[in-house]
Short mmCIF file of C-alpha atoms in Angstrom, two decimals:
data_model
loop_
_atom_site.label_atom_id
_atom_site.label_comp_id
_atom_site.label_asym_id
_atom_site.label_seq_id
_atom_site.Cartn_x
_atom_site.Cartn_y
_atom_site.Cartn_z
CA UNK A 11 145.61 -11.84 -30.71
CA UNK A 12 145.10 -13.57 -34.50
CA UNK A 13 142.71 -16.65 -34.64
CA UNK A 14 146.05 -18.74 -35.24
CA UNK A 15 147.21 -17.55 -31.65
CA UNK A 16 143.78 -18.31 -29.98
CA UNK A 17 143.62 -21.73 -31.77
CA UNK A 18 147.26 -22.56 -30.47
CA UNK A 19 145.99 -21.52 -26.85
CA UNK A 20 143.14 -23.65 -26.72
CA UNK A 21 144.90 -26.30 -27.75
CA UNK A 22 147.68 -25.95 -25.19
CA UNK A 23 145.32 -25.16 -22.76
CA UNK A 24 142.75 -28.40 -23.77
CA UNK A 25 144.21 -31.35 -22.19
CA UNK A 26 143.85 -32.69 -18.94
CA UNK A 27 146.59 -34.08 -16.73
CA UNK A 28 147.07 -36.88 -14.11
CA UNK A 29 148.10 -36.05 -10.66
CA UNK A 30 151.08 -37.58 -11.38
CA UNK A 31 151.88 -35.44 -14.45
CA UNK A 32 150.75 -31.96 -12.49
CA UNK A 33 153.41 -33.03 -9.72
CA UNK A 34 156.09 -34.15 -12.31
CA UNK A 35 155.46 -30.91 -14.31
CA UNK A 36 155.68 -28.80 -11.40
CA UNK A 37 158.69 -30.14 -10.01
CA UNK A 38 160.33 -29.56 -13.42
CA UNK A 39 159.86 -26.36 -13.55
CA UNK A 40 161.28 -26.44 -9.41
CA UNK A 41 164.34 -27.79 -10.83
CA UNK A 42 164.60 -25.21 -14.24
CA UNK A 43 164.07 -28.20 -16.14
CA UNK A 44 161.95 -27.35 -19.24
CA UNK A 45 158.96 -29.92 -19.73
CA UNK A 46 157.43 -30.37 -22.90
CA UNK A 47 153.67 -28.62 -22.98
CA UNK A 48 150.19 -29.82 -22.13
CA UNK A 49 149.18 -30.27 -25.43
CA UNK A 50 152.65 -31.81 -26.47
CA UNK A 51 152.45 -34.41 -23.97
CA UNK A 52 149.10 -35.44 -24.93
CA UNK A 53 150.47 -36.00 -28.31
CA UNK A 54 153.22 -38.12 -27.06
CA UNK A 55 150.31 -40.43 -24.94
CA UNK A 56 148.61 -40.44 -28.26
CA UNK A 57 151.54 -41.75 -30.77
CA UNK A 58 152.25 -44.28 -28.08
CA UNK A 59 148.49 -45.95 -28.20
CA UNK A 60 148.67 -44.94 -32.16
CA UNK A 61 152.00 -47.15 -32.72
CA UNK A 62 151.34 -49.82 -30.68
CA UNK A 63 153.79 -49.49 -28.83
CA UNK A 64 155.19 -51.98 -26.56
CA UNK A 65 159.04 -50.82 -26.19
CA UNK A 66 159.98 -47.20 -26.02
CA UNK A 67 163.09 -45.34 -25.87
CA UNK A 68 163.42 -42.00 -24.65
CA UNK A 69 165.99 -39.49 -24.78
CA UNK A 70 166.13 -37.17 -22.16
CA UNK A 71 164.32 -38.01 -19.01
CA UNK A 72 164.33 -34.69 -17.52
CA UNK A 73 162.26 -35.47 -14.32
CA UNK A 74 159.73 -37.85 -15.97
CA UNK A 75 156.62 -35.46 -17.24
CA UNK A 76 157.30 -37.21 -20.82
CA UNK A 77 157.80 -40.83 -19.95
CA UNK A 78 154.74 -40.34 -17.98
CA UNK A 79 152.71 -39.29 -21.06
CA UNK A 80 154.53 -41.70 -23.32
CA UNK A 81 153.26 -44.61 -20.22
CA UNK A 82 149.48 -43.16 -19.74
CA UNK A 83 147.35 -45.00 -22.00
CA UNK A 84 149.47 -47.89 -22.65
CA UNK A 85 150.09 -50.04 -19.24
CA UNK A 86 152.02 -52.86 -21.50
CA UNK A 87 154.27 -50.38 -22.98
CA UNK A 88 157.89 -50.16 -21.10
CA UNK A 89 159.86 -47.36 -21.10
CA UNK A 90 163.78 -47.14 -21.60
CA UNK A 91 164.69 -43.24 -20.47
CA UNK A 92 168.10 -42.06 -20.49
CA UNK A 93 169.39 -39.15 -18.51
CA UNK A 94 172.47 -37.59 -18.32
CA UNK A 95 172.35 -35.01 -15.06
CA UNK A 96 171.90 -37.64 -11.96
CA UNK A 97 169.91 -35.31 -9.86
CA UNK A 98 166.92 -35.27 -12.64
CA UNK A 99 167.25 -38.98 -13.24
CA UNK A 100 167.14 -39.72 -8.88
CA UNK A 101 163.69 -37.18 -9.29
CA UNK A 102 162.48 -38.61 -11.89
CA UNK A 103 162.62 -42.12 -10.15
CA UNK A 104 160.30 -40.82 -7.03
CA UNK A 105 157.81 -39.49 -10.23
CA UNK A 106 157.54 -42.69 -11.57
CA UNK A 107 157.37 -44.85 -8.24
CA UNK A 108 154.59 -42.06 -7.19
CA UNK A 109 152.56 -42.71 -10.20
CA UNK A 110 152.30 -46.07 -9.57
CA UNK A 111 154.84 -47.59 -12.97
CA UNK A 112 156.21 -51.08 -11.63
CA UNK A 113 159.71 -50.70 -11.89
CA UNK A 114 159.37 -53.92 -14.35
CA UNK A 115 158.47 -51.22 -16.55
CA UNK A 116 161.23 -48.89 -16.92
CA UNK A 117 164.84 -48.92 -17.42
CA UNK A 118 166.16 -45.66 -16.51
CA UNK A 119 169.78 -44.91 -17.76
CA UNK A 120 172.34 -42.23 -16.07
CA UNK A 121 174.81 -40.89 -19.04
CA UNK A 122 175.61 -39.52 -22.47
CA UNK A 123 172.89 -40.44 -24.42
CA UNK A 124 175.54 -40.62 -27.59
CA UNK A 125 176.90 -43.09 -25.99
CA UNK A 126 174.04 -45.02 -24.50
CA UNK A 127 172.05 -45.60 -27.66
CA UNK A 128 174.43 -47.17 -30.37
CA UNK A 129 174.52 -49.79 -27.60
CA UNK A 130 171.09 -50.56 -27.84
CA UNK A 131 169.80 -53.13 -30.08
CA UNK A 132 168.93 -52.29 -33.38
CA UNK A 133 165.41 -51.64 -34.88
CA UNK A 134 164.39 -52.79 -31.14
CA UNK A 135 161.77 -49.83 -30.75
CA UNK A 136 158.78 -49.39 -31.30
CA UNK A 137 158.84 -45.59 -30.52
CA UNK A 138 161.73 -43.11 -29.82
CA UNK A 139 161.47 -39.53 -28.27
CA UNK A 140 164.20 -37.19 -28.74
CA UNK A 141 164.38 -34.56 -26.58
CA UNK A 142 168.02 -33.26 -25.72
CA UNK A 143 170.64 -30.97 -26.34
CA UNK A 144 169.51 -29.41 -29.56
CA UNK A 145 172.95 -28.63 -30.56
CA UNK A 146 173.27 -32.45 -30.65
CA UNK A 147 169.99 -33.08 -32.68
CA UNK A 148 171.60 -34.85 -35.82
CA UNK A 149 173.78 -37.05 -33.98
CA UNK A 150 170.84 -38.06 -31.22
CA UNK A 151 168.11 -38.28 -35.00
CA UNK A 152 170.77 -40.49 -36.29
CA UNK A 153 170.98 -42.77 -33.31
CA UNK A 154 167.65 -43.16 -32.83
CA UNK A 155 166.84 -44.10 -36.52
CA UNK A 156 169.39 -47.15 -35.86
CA UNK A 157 167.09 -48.43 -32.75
CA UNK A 158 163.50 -47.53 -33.96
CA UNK A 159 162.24 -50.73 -35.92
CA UNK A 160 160.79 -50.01 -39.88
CA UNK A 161 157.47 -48.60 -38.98
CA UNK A 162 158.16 -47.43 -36.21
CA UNK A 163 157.98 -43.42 -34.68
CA UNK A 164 160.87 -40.94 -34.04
CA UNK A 165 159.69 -37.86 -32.10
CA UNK A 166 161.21 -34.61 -31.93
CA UNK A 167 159.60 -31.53 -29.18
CA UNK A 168 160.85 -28.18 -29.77
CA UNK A 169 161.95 -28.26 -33.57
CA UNK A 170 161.26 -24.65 -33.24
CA UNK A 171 163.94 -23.83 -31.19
CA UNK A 172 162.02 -21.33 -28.60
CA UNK A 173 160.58 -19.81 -32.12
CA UNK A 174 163.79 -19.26 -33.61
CA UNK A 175 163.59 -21.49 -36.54
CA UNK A 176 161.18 -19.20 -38.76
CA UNK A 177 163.11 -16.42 -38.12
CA UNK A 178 165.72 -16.43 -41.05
CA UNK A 179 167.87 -14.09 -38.68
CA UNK A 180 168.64 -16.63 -35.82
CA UNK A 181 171.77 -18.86 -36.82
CA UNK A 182 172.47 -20.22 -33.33
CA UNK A 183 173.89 -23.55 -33.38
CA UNK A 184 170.83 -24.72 -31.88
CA UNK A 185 168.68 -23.43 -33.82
CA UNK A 186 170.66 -24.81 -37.29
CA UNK A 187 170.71 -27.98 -36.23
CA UNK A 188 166.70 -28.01 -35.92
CA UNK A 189 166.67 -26.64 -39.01
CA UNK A 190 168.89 -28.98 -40.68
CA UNK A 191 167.10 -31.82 -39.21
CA UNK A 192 163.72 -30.64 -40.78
CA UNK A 193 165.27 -29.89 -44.03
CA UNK A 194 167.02 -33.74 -43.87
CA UNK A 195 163.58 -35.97 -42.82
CA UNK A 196 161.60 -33.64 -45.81
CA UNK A 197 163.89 -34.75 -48.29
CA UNK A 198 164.52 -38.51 -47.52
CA UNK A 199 162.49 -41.51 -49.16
CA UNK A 200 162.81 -43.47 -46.09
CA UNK A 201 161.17 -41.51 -43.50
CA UNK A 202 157.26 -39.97 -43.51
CA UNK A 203 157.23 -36.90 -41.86
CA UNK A 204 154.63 -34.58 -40.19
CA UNK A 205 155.33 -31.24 -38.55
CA UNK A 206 152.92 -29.45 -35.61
CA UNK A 207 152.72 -26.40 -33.69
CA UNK A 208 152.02 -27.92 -30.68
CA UNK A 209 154.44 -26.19 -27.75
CA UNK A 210 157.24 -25.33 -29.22
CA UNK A 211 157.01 -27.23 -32.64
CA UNK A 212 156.81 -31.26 -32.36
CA UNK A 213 158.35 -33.05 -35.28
CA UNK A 214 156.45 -36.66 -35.84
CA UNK A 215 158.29 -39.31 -38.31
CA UNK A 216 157.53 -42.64 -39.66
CA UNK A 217 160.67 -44.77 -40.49
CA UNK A 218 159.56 -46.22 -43.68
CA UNK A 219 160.27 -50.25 -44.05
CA UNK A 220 163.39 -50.41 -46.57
#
């Protein structure tokens, strides 16, 4: 094992969990929903506290393991989630309600997330996690730009597309589509971008104000 591979293991392996987020994670995996990592979902605790942020949007509830971590440290923060397979979304519900989140908190969505978020009010967020379909990625980026307000965060888990995205030889639609997305929020004056390892590759953005 390289140094690079032991650093990335002790840093997935660092973090401590809630009871709540050991449950939620464990139930994901029950389900063959894929949660995002220990070390991701510390992350996405952090950028909320970093951001300030008060309303958040997420994109793919899954069974709750991320809108727990985007909730942990910031008990004035509430949490929009949209879901579009019922079963996760009724899960995710009892996750929530276990941990202890007043439903005053959360607003928790059933359907196409496409279709969900141009509905939402614009520059309304102060923080946006994408995590979906990756063959969708540009259209779900795109939406969420519209709601996040001018310094506000976009966040992206698994940019690397299961590890697919360095290798020049995968052209999976999936895996384009990640790569496209990096390639657009590198080049564009209005966003500040920053790109980790983390899990499966966590792509961190700053929309820029004008």
């Amino acid at each position: 094992m390289s140094k690079l591979e032991r650093n990335w293991q002790y840093a997935e392996q660092y973090p401590g969990e809630t009871d709540a987020l050991v449950r939620a994670r464990r139930l994901s995996l029950e389900l063959g929903v894929e949660p995002v990592s220990r070390s991701v979902a510390a992350q996405l605790s952090a950028f909320t506290v970093l951001a300030g942020a008060k309303a958040v949007c997420e994109i793919g509830t899954g069974v709750g393991v991320s809108g727990l971590s985007l909730l942990r440290y910031a008990p004035e923060a509430t949490l929009t989630s949209i879901e579009l397979e019922a079963e996760h979304l009724r899960e995710a519900k009892g996750v929530f309600a276990q941990a202890g989140i007043p439903a005053a908190r959360l607003r928790l969505i059933e359907g196409d997330a496409r279709h969900v978020v141009p509905r939402l009010n614009l520059a309304a967020y102060d923080l946006v996690l994408v995590d979906a379909d990756p063959a969708q990625l540009l259209e779900h980026f795109e939406n969420a730009l519209g709601i996040v307000r001018p310094g506000g965060c976009i966040i992206v888990p698994g940019v690397f597309a299961h590890g697919r995205v360095p290798d020049p030889a995968a052209r999976d639609e999936a895996t384009i589509a990640c790569r496209d997305l990096l390639a657009l929020v590198a080049e564009s004056p209005a966003i500040a971008p920053m790109l980790s390892p983390a899990g499966d590759g966590v792509l961190a953005l700053v929309r820029l104000d004008g």
